Amino acid sequence: MKIAVCVKQVPAKDAPLHIAPDGTWIRETDISFEMNEPDSYALEEALRLKEKHGGEVVAISLGPERAKQTLKEALAKGADRAIHIADEEFYRLDPLAAAQALARALEPERCDLVLTGLQSDDHGFGQTGVLLAELLGLPHATIIMSIEVQDGSLRLKRELEAGWFQWIELPLPALLTIQSGINKVRYATLKGIMAAKKKEIRTIPRTELLPSLAPTQKLERIYVPEKTKKTEFLQGPPKEVAAKLLEKLKHEARVLGSS
Amino acid sequence: MRILLIAEQRQGKWNKVSFETLAAAQQLATETGGRLVAALPGQGIRALAEELAGYRLDEVLVVEHERLEPYTADGFTLALRQLIEREAPELVLLPHTYQVRDFAPKLAAALGRALLADCIGYRYENGRVVFVRQMFQGRTAADVTFAGPPPWLATIQAGAFRADQLERGSSPAPVRAVSVELSPEQIRVRPGELFREAKQAVDLTQAPVIVAVGRGIKEKENIALAEKLAKLLGGELAASRPICDEGWLPMERQIGSSGQTVAPKLYIALGISGAIQHVVGMKGSRTIVAINKDPNAPIFEIADYGIVADLFEIVPALNEALEQSASS
Ligand SMILES: Cc1cc2nc3c(=O)[nH]c(=O)nc-3n(C[C@H](O)[C@H](O)[C@H](O)COP(=O)(O)OP(=O)(O)OC[C@H]3O[C@@H](n4cnc5c(N)ncnc54)[C@H](O)[C@@H]3O)c2cc1C
Ligand SMILES: Nc1ncnc2c1ncn2[C@@H]1O[C@H](COP(=O)(O)O)[C@@H](O)[C@H]1O
């Protein structure tokens, strides 16, 4: 089975975010980046499918130069090769353009299965995978929590709201968007990291795949959201803060007994 | 602006975010001055469509076809594409449900148009609608506008608009059946049964106090600290999704869109950032306390009391104070 996995590089979870002067992205200096969380689950799932059924895993990322680091991580974990769609200003792309670039790079690969995460932690469009499925003409299923391959088709567990699930079946080739928690993600081993050095990362400029842009949506500005509730902040040494909080909960909010 | 609202039902039951989205659609129709039409796709849904017609809108379209029940992304995309091309709305509003997440991007790509997903508000200024959505897991908000020709698609997050602000019509709106064409080979997905995992052993919805832990708890062993706090307060322990993904607590203790929705008297969030998928499951709590070392964590936007500190310093102090008051 030939499997492509879309991995996006996003700011690390604990990175302090500052809005860049042009107001549409964050300042990228001094912060670290990591593989988007659901994408690391998608990668793990691809590696497990390959281990079980044989084949090849191709990792693909659209992003600036730094995105190569995420592709190297995918290679170190066991992906066979990688495609980097280079665009220093990738953050200006609308989701349809990003999906078009990914689709054009993936078309000639003729994969049996394409995996993406269900949502990115930075833009959070929540749609790139499904857009890609339509552009590649593939059937798709979203928010997947388990994959079984049965000759020529897939049996999938889809997550729904409020603790509900659904079994569904799809013919191959197909595209799936993967939810966090579907598996236990592996760490890269030293051997894997060494082996990755010999693996191919092919770079294609985004402008080669998608020379002109016809944006369908425009990000005007990003900003720190206004608070909707008046939060009372309690300060002081731990002991004092704890006492203050319990006092407030008893006498102000009246949510604790005052015994 | 001509607005088309797509309401959601499953097996004859409403997804209630449909009504919140209808409230947004009514406000937008009033402000921009335009027709508001609601469409309901499915099969055997006439009665639900009549119910929808009681609200203030211009028309209700019943999109019935035997291949629209059960739901498939293929079926819904094909049907709604025909509907949109025929009715030519400018703005198509949908509730941001898991079902809509599954087909709306496909519909947008098929139409070659934009989808603004997960909007939490809008502003109508200088003749155009600016939608507000979140980025960076709620750490920033973003103003987004449509570019290019209509139709434009947008989805509305749960809890962003209030269904109790819906206006009823003076008389029922006309209900019209519209036909769509779907052939069996166009539907590639074979949907199966809906199910829940093993029976829930705890009912968090009944707990008066909930102490919830997020990734800030760092390690499984540290959960004992929060468990002690929950016990001392006579409450239950709960968690954000990553904690359950790790298997540190069972799924049944997960709060949020894919877990439980709770509204206790007191909700204490320990090391939880406040991503929207978590917040929709607990923002109805009467009093919310957040302990987080990041002063900009979005959880503080909805907290009544906030403590910007290391939870490993504050929680032991809270436990100690509670133990002392219990023994005195
Ligand atoms: C379709 C979908 C459904 C989802 N469903 C759910 C759901 O049902 N429930 C859910 O919770 N999530 C859900 N999520 C995931 C959600 O988007 C977030 O990723 C998740 O809620 C983040 O969990 P967290 O706050 O524990 O972790 P993080 O976002 O990593 O936050 C950890 C927080 O801990 C703080 N912290 C770290 N160390 C300390 C310390 N020592 N003291 C104090 N604070 C500290 C940090 O400042 C940070 O704010 C869903 C996502 C999607 C896309
Ligand atoms: N620039 C990108 N490079 C690679 N994959 C991406 C990129 N953007 C989005 N994706 C994939 O699409 C998923 C959904 O992203 P989004 O639509 O931004 O929420 C992510 O989890 C990735 O798997």
XYZ file of C-alpha atoms and ligand atoms in Angstrom:
663
model
C 0.000 0.000 0.000
C 1.333 3.423 -0.902
C 0.380 5.950 1.733
C 0.881 9.734 1.762
C 0.709 11.638 5.054
C 0.245 15.402 5.201
C 2.225 16.842 8.079
C 2.138 20.522 8.970
C 4.666 22.268 11.138
C 3.055 24.491 13.763
C 4.271 26.546 16.747
C 5.090 24.385 19.772
C 2.241 24.176 22.293
C 4.033 26.188 24.942
C 5.576 28.736 22.561
C 4.831 32.320 23.623
C 2.942 33.917 20.730
C 3.415 37.514 19.646
C 1.554 39.022 16.723
C 3.823 40.167 13.876
C 3.829 43.855 12.864
C 1.712 43.258 9.742
C -0.992 41.824 11.997
C -1.774 38.673 10.021
C 0.709 36.192 11.465
C 2.873 35.648 14.513
C 6.487 36.600 15.072
C 8.428 33.488 14.163
C 11.739 34.439 15.732
C 12.573 32.883 19.108
C 9.826 30.243 19.072
C 10.105 26.567 18.435
C 7.950 24.517 16.098
C 6.658 20.956 16.126
C 4.609 18.545 14.064
C 0.884 19.329 14.294
C -0.462 16.905 16.900
C -3.135 15.010 14.905
C -0.632 14.743 12.028
C 1.782 12.833 14.235
C -1.042 10.363 14.940
C -1.725 10.186 11.173
C 1.951 9.460 10.531
C 1.976 6.747 13.184
C -1.105 5.161 11.631
C 0.563 5.209 8.189
C 3.697 3.542 9.582
C 1.625 0.834 11.278
C -0.356 0.150 8.084
C 2.902 -0.175 6.169
C 4.331 -2.536 8.774
C 1.234 -4.685 8.495
C 0.502 -4.578 4.780
C 3.820 -3.506 3.214
C 4.284 -0.561 0.861
C 5.640 2.928 1.163
C 5.009 6.009 3.304
C 5.520 9.449 1.763
C 5.418 12.476 4.081
C 4.450 15.812 2.541
C 4.519 19.301 3.994
C 3.766 22.742 2.619
C 5.652 25.448 4.444
C 8.785 27.551 4.722
C 12.320 26.186 4.977
C 11.799 25.270 8.632
C 9.091 22.732 7.639
C 11.905 20.421 6.511
C 12.619 19.752 10.169
C 9.183 18.179 10.522
C 9.760 16.103 7.395
C 13.084 14.922 8.854
C 11.246 13.868 11.970
C 8.787 11.882 9.836
C 11.678 10.215 8.008
C 13.404 9.409 11.297
C 10.236 7.729 12.549
C 10.092 5.554 9.454
C 8.624 7.413 6.460
C 10.432 6.382 3.255
C 10.701 9.743 1.566
C 9.387 13.268 1.778
C 8.070 16.097 -0.370
C 8.526 19.680 0.705
C 6.340 22.263 -1.037
C 8.352 25.382 -0.361
C 6.578 28.677 0.307
C 8.044 31.190 2.739
C 4.672 32.964 2.911
C 2.579 29.809 3.153
C 0.555 31.405 5.947
C -1.046 33.768 3.456
C -2.552 30.910 1.438
C -6.238 30.251 1.867
C -7.116 26.614 2.596
C -8.298 25.971 -0.963
C -4.951 27.149 -2.400
C -2.981 25.077 0.118
C -5.077 22.026 -0.756
C -4.588 22.678 -4.490
C -0.813 22.781 -4.066
C -0.877 19.573 -2.014
C -3.186 17.923 -4.566
C -0.906 18.770 -7.485
C 2.115 17.350 -5.708
C 0.214 14.189 -4.759
C -1.575 13.526 -8.068
C 1.425 11.904 -9.812
C 2.091 9.760 -6.712
C -1.150 7.768 -7.209
C -1.389 6.766 -3.563
C -3.759 4.098 -2.252
C -4.354 6.104 0.877
C -3.860 9.742 1.875
C -3.899 10.626 5.573
C -4.150 14.079 7.118
C -4.806 15.371 10.609
C -8.326 16.613 11.261
C -7.242 20.141 12.157
C -4.121 22.271 12.416
C -3.162 23.991 15.655
C -2.186 27.258 13.927
C -4.731 28.187 11.232
C -7.227 25.631 12.492
C -9.106 25.683 9.187
C -10.400 22.165 9.853
C -10.878 21.521 6.156
C -7.635 20.894 4.252
C -8.021 17.100 4.249
C -11.571 17.122 2.912
C -10.721 19.764 0.281
C -7.828 17.575 -0.818
C -10.117 14.546 -1.140
C -12.456 16.425 -3.458
C -9.565 17.816 -5.525
C -8.041 14.334 -5.872
C -11.447 12.804 -6.612
C -11.154 10.436 -3.636
C -13.858 9.268 -1.237
C -13.086 10.393 2.301
C -13.999 9.961 5.941
C -13.217 12.330 8.805
C -12.293 12.143 12.499
C -11.107 8.544 12.257
C -10.309 6.558 15.413
C -9.560 3.128 13.913
C -8.612 1.725 10.491
C -8.930 -1.864 9.255
C -7.880 -2.748 5.730
C -9.945 -5.502 4.076
C -9.101 -6.314 0.480
C -9.811 -3.213 -1.556
C -11.713 -1.393 1.136
C -11.449 0.149 4.583
C -13.508 -0.421 7.708
C -13.321 2.705 9.829
C -14.423 3.956 13.205
C -15.551 7.576 12.980
C -15.890 9.768 16.020
C -19.119 11.734 16.371
C -20.179 14.233 19.010
C -20.673 13.501 22.707
C -19.115 10.043 22.928
C -20.862 8.564 19.860
C -19.091 6.620 17.114
C -19.986 5.130 13.767
C -18.601 2.281 11.660
C -18.245 3.126 8.005
C -16.750 1.485 4.934
C -14.889 3.105 2.057
C -13.385 1.720 -1.144
C -9.671 2.347 -1.795
C -8.061 4.641 -2.854
C -9.320 7.060 -0.204
C -8.464 9.952 2.076
C -8.897 9.932 5.858
C -8.561 12.697 8.432
C -7.150 11.337 11.680
C -8.158 12.309 15.202
C -5.685 12.490 18.099
C -5.655 9.421 20.318
C -6.147 6.829 17.534
C -2.852 5.134 18.538
C 0.252 5.568 20.679
C 2.799 7.605 18.783
C 6.379 6.259 18.611
C 9.546 8.201 19.259
C 12.306 8.416 16.683
C 15.222 6.129 17.549
C 18.868 7.060 17.107
C 19.056 4.461 14.350
C 16.031 6.044 12.689
C 17.596 9.489 12.872
C 20.782 8.176 11.257
C 18.829 6.329 8.547
C 16.822 9.479 7.783
C 19.973 11.279 6.663
C 20.056 9.084 3.577
C 16.395 9.508 2.702
C 15.153 11.838 0.010
C 13.411 15.168 0.650
C 12.288 16.527 -2.684
C 11.607 20.262 -2.697
C 9.066 21.748 -5.096
C 8.437 25.498 -5.001
C 4.740 26.208 -4.418
C 4.850 28.637 -7.372
C 5.721 25.737 -9.652
C 2.651 23.758 -8.601
C 0.323 26.719 -8.277
C 1.758 29.709 -10.140
C -1.086 32.153 -9.581
C -3.459 32.582 -6.691
C -7.150 33.454 -6.777
C -7.928 33.815 -3.071
C -11.436 32.937 -1.952
C -10.984 34.296 1.573
C -8.836 36.930 3.174
C -7.338 36.986 6.635
C -7.671 40.674 7.574
C -5.954 40.616 10.949
C -5.334 38.525 14.010
C -5.514 39.868 17.550
C -5.720 38.854 21.170
C -9.402 38.127 21.824
C -11.399 40.376 24.107
C -12.542 38.830 27.341
C -16.255 38.136 27.549
C -16.296 37.620 31.299
C -14.680 39.713 33.985
C -12.092 37.422 35.509
C -10.947 38.229 39.017
C -7.256 37.376 39.235
C -5.962 36.280 42.617
C -2.335 36.965 43.398
C 0.179 36.277 46.115
C 2.194 33.394 47.522
C 0.537 29.948 47.058
C -0.776 29.642 50.621
C -2.345 33.080 50.513
C -3.875 32.570 47.069
C -5.341 29.247 48.155
C -6.941 30.851 51.226
C -8.277 33.749 49.145
C -9.807 31.415 46.582
C -11.563 29.264 49.170
C -12.868 32.409 50.863
C -14.293 33.677 47.560
C -15.842 30.327 46.704
C -17.572 30.203 50.091
C -18.764 33.766 50.533
C -18.828 35.382 47.107
C -19.649 32.621 44.650
C -21.357 30.551 47.393
C -20.437 27.309 45.705
C -18.814 25.749 48.770
C -20.283 25.069 52.175
C -18.992 27.593 54.743
C -18.342 24.998 57.444
C -27.850 39.570 1.352
C -29.594 36.382 0.232
C -28.908 33.817 2.942
C -29.395 30.064 2.826
C -29.265 28.273 6.155
C -28.684 24.524 6.073
C -30.193 22.930 9.152
C -29.094 19.558 10.509
C -31.114 16.613 11.740
C -30.066 13.032 12.216
C -32.595 10.220 12.285
C -35.356 12.758 12.809
C -33.664 14.571 15.708
C -32.392 18.141 15.539
C -28.809 19.052 16.063
C -29.496 22.093 18.201
C -26.593 24.123 16.835
C -28.920 24.433 13.809
C -31.057 26.859 15.825
C -28.082 28.888 17.035
C -26.998 29.178 13.413
C -30.545 30.189 12.467
C -30.330 32.934 15.100
C -27.126 34.182 13.444
C -28.827 33.974 10.039
C -31.840 35.992 11.256
C -29.581 38.725 12.626
C -27.546 38.834 9.431
C -30.663 38.915 7.246
C -32.041 41.827 9.265
C -28.806 43.792 9.206
C -27.989 43.238 5.553
C -31.611 43.289 4.394
C -32.168 40.150 2.406
C -34.112 36.946 2.007
C -33.539 34.165 4.493
C -34.257 30.639 3.298
C -33.667 27.488 5.345
C -33.024 24.093 3.777
C -33.320 20.745 5.501
C -31.752 17.702 3.804
C -32.769 14.144 4.683
C -35.640 11.728 4.226
C -39.012 11.679 6.013
C -38.392 15.120 7.499
C -41.518 17.011 6.502
C -42.637 17.521 10.099
C -39.252 18.948 11.094
C -39.405 21.316 8.120
C -42.850 22.528 9.261
C -41.342 23.191 12.694
C -38.592 25.264 11.116
C -41.225 27.245 9.185
C -42.541 28.650 12.464
C -39.474 30.852 12.812
C -39.069 34.212 11.096
C -37.749 33.325 7.660
C -38.931 33.629 4.073
C -39.120 30.011 3.008
C -38.221 26.475 4.023
C -36.912 24.025 1.443
C -37.283 20.297 2.087
C -34.524 18.436 0.301
C -35.738 14.853 0.443
C -34.189 11.852 -1.221
C -33.934 8.211 -0.177
C -30.138 8.434 -0.567
C -29.859 11.282 1.962
C -30.701 8.942 4.850
C -28.383 7.809 6.314
C -26.003 10.726 5.904
C -23.023 10.405 3.552
C -20.578 13.137 2.513
C -21.017 12.134 -1.123
C -24.818 12.309 -0.998
C -24.987 15.597 0.886
C -22.375 17.288 -1.303
C -24.125 16.291 -4.532
C -27.564 17.284 -3.257
C -26.546 20.593 -1.731
C -24.482 21.562 -4.727
C -27.577 21.201 -6.921
C -29.604 23.178 -4.404
C -27.079 26.027 -4.147
C -26.623 26.291 -7.898
C -30.385 26.458 -8.383
C -31.267 28.821 -5.525
C -28.158 31.014 -5.965
C -27.775 32.334 -2.396
C -24.950 34.719 -1.608
C -24.198 33.370 1.844
C -24.651 29.756 2.939
C -24.600 29.281 6.722
C -24.171 25.895 8.367
C -23.818 24.779 11.988
C -20.256 23.692 12.827
C -21.117 20.083 13.633
C -19.074 16.942 13.008
C -21.378 16.145 10.088
C -20.846 19.565 8.528
C -17.068 19.297 9.060
C -17.310 16.078 7.074
C -18.981 17.464 3.935
C -18.834 21.292 3.857
C -15.190 21.514 2.662
C -16.008 19.034 -0.119
C -19.005 21.144 -1.099
C -16.860 24.306 -1.070
C -14.178 22.674 -3.226
C -16.826 21.337 -5.635
C -18.186 24.878 -5.990
C -14.669 26.368 -6.079
C -15.640 28.732 -3.281
C -14.461 29.603 0.211
C -15.532 28.023 3.445
C -14.969 29.992 6.655
C -15.154 27.301 9.274
C -15.907 27.598 12.946
C -16.965 31.267 13.099
C -17.744 32.643 16.544
C -19.191 35.996 15.488
C -19.456 38.566 12.739
C -19.526 42.299 12.171
C -21.372 44.032 9.355
C -19.344 47.054 8.370
C -19.096 49.160 5.209
C -21.459 46.873 3.362
C -19.544 43.679 3.971
C -19.605 40.931 6.537
C -16.450 40.314 8.539
C -16.451 36.937 10.265
C -14.536 36.276 13.457
C -12.904 32.917 14.021
C -10.161 31.571 16.243
C -6.595 30.733 15.379
C -3.761 29.185 17.357
C -6.163 27.124 19.486
C -8.022 30.203 20.668
C -4.919 32.139 21.606
C -5.735 34.659 18.883
C -8.930 35.728 17.161
C -8.976 36.452 13.434
C -11.094 38.731 11.240
C -11.764 37.035 7.923
C -13.628 38.190 4.822
C -14.687 36.497 1.615
C -12.842 37.221 -1.621
C -14.179 36.441 -5.079
C -17.754 35.866 -6.176
C -20.563 34.245 -4.130
C -21.797 31.815 -2.966
C -19.786 32.053 0.230
C -19.923 29.328 2.864
C -19.482 29.762 6.597
C -20.037 27.506 9.597
C -21.022 28.724 13.070
C -19.482 27.265 16.237
C -21.715 25.796 18.975
C -22.562 28.324 21.661
C -21.568 31.363 19.579
C -25.162 32.524 19.076
C -28.160 32.031 21.308
C -31.116 29.966 20.200
C -33.279 31.705 22.826
C -32.948 34.887 20.782
C -34.652 33.293 17.782
C -37.625 35.207 16.464
C -40.814 33.422 15.533
C -42.696 34.438 12.405
C -46.127 36.075 12.507
C -47.357 33.238 10.303
C -45.638 30.027 9.171
C -43.241 30.420 6.251
C -44.067 28.520 3.058
C -42.543 25.029 2.846
C -41.417 23.876 -0.599
C -40.123 20.472 -1.634
C -37.113 20.583 -3.914
C -35.924 17.542 -5.779
C -32.323 16.507 -6.273
C -30.821 13.760 -8.373
C -28.582 11.134 -6.825
C -27.622 7.792 -8.286
C -26.372 4.889 -6.169
C -22.914 4.669 -7.767
C -22.214 8.280 -6.794
C -22.232 7.323 -3.131
C -18.950 5.626 -2.342
C -19.197 5.632 1.440
C -21.135 2.851 3.179
C -22.240 4.167 6.566
C -22.865 1.676 9.357
C -24.407 1.739 12.809
C -23.977 4.448 15.415
C -22.772 3.261 18.787
C -21.361 4.309 22.129
C -18.419 2.684 23.862
C -18.975 0.644 27.034
C -21.555 1.935 29.503
C -20.614 5.073 31.358
C -19.746 4.291 34.967
C -19.676 7.902 36.108
C -22.259 10.551 35.389
C -20.311 13.784 35.447
C -23.435 15.775 34.605
C -24.710 15.202 38.148
C -21.515 16.266 39.952
C -21.815 19.567 41.856
C -18.070 20.141 41.637
C -15.675 19.097 38.886
C -11.884 19.305 39.052
C -10.525 18.918 35.524
C -6.926 18.334 34.535
C -5.229 19.204 31.261
C -1.836 18.640 29.759
C -0.373 21.007 32.384
C -0.581 18.079 34.828
C 2.459 16.681 32.961
C 2.420 13.076 34.185
C -0.083 10.417 35.081
C 1.238 10.206 38.650
C 0.408 13.875 39.249
C -3.305 13.272 38.700
C -3.513 12.065 42.321
C -3.068 15.686 43.366
C -6.175 16.753 41.461
C -8.068 13.685 42.597
C -7.424 14.661 46.196
C -8.728 18.171 45.545
C -11.849 16.729 43.916
C -12.446 14.477 46.934
C -11.968 17.273 49.440
C -14.510 19.360 47.522
C -16.955 16.470 47.221
C -16.623 16.465 43.463
C -15.548 14.397 40.487
C -12.355 14.273 38.485
C -12.458 15.082 34.753
C -9.975 15.880 31.984
C -9.254 17.469 28.653
C -8.881 15.272 25.600
C -5.079 14.788 25.567
C -5.227 13.247 29.057
C -7.753 10.645 27.868
C -5.846 10.145 24.580
C -2.817 9.210 26.685
C -4.972 6.742 28.574
C -4.285 8.474 31.903
C -8.017 8.742 32.566
C -10.880 6.872 30.873
C -12.701 8.542 27.946
C -15.860 8.812 30.024
C -14.171 11.557 32.062
C -13.421 13.688 29.005
C -15.115 17.082 28.846
C -15.775 18.782 25.516
C -17.331 18.420 22.105
C -16.338 14.799 21.714
C -16.814 14.048 25.417
C -19.330 15.147 28.020
C -21.072 18.481 28.427
C -21.345 19.552 32.046
C -22.591 22.548 34.021
C -21.615 22.031 37.672
C -21.774 24.655 40.400
C -17.993 24.772 40.394
C -15.525 23.827 37.656
C -11.819 24.023 38.427
C -9.581 23.816 35.347
C -5.996 22.828 36.175
C -3.452 23.286 33.364
C -6.114 23.440 30.650
C -5.549 25.988 27.874
C -9.214 26.488 26.992
C -9.463 25.327 23.376
C -12.961 25.829 22.001
C -13.636 22.075 21.803
C -13.040 21.861 25.538
C -14.851 25.066 26.437
C -18.110 24.083 24.687
C -18.353 21.229 27.180
C -18.059 23.302 30.363
C -18.777 26.955 29.798
C -22.248 26.621 31.278
C -20.686 25.972 34.712
C -21.862 28.426 37.365
C -18.435 29.325 38.701
C -15.249 28.644 36.769
C -11.801 28.703 38.361
C -8.730 28.461 36.134
C -5.200 27.771 37.315
C -2.711 28.160 34.490
C 0.812 29.500 34.321
C 0.160 31.275 31.009
C -1.603 34.617 31.643
C -2.822 34.614 28.010
C -4.384 31.149 28.091
C -7.876 31.404 26.529
C -9.406 29.638 29.548
C -9.112 32.966 31.394
C -11.588 34.484 28.928
C -14.364 32.507 30.562
C -13.033 32.086 34.113
C -14.629 33.859 37.080
C -11.508 33.440 39.181
C -8.073 33.134 37.668
C -4.771 32.173 39.222
C -1.734 32.677 37.011
C 0.685 30.268 38.631
C 2.221 26.825 38.664
C -0.540 24.381 39.541
C 2.000 22.266 41.456
C 2.331 25.104 43.946
C -1.321 26.107 44.191
C -3.085 22.725 44.310
C -1.098 21.367 47.305
C -1.793 24.631 49.129
C -5.519 24.294 48.358
C -5.526 20.677 49.528
C -3.790 21.614 52.735
C -6.168 24.469 53.478
C -9.190 22.237 52.837
C -7.800 19.478 55.046
C -7.201 21.942 57.848
C -10.689 23.407 57.664
C -12.148 19.885 57.615
C -10.282 18.868 60.781
C -10.938 22.088 62.692
C -12.867 17.780 16.419
C -12.127 17.995 17.699
C -12.705 17.543 18.872
C -12.070 17.748 20.081
N -12.701 17.353 21.231
C -12.172 17.695 22.414
C -12.865 17.425 23.641
O -13.966 16.845 23.653
N -12.288 17.798 24.802
C -11.082 18.450 24.852
O -10.621 18.795 25.957
N -10.399 18.711 23.715
C -10.910 18.345 22.510
N -10.204 18.612 21.374
C -8.801 19.074 21.487
C -8.667 20.556 21.766
O -8.630 21.245 20.533
C -7.351 20.858 22.511
O -6.264 20.332 21.794
C -7.305 20.288 23.941
O -8.492 20.643 24.638
C -6.101 20.824 24.670
O -5.991 20.215 25.933
P -5.190 20.921 27.136
O -5.783 22.248 27.427
O -5.151 19.937 28.243
O -3.704 21.016 26.573
P -2.863 22.268 26.080
O -3.619 23.032 25.069
O -1.530 21.749 25.748
O -2.767 23.200 27.380
C -2.002 22.917 28.520
C -2.076 24.141 29.420
O -1.428 23.868 30.645
C -0.733 25.014 31.071
N 0.332 24.567 31.990
C 1.439 23.842 31.691
N 2.136 23.583 32.799
C 1.467 24.145 33.837
C 1.682 24.218 35.238
N 2.759 23.644 35.825
N 0.802 24.907 35.985
C -0.268 25.502 35.430
N -0.536 25.453 34.119
C 0.321 24.779 33.330
C -0.217 25.647 29.796
O 0.020 27.034 29.992
C -1.379 25.369 28.825
O -2.302 26.457 28.805
C -10.813 18.398 20.131
C -10.229 18.833 18.946
C -10.869 18.649 17.740
C -10.225 19.183 16.502
N 0.789 23.349 5.026
C 0.445 22.074 5.198
N 1.331 21.071 4.944
C 0.986 19.778 5.129
N -0.213 19.391 5.568
C -1.133 20.344 5.841
C -0.857 21.724 5.669
N -1.952 22.421 6.019
C -2.880 21.517 6.425
N -2.385 20.265 6.313
C -3.059 18.994 6.664
O -4.447 19.241 6.789
C -4.875 19.002 8.129
C -5.958 19.979 8.502
O -5.457 21.297 8.535
P -6.400 22.580 8.626
O -7.377 22.492 7.500
O -5.491 23.758 8.529
O -7.078 22.525 9.967
C -3.617 19.066 8.974
O -3.771 18.281 10.137
C -2.575 18.503 8.021
O -2.582 17.086 8.015
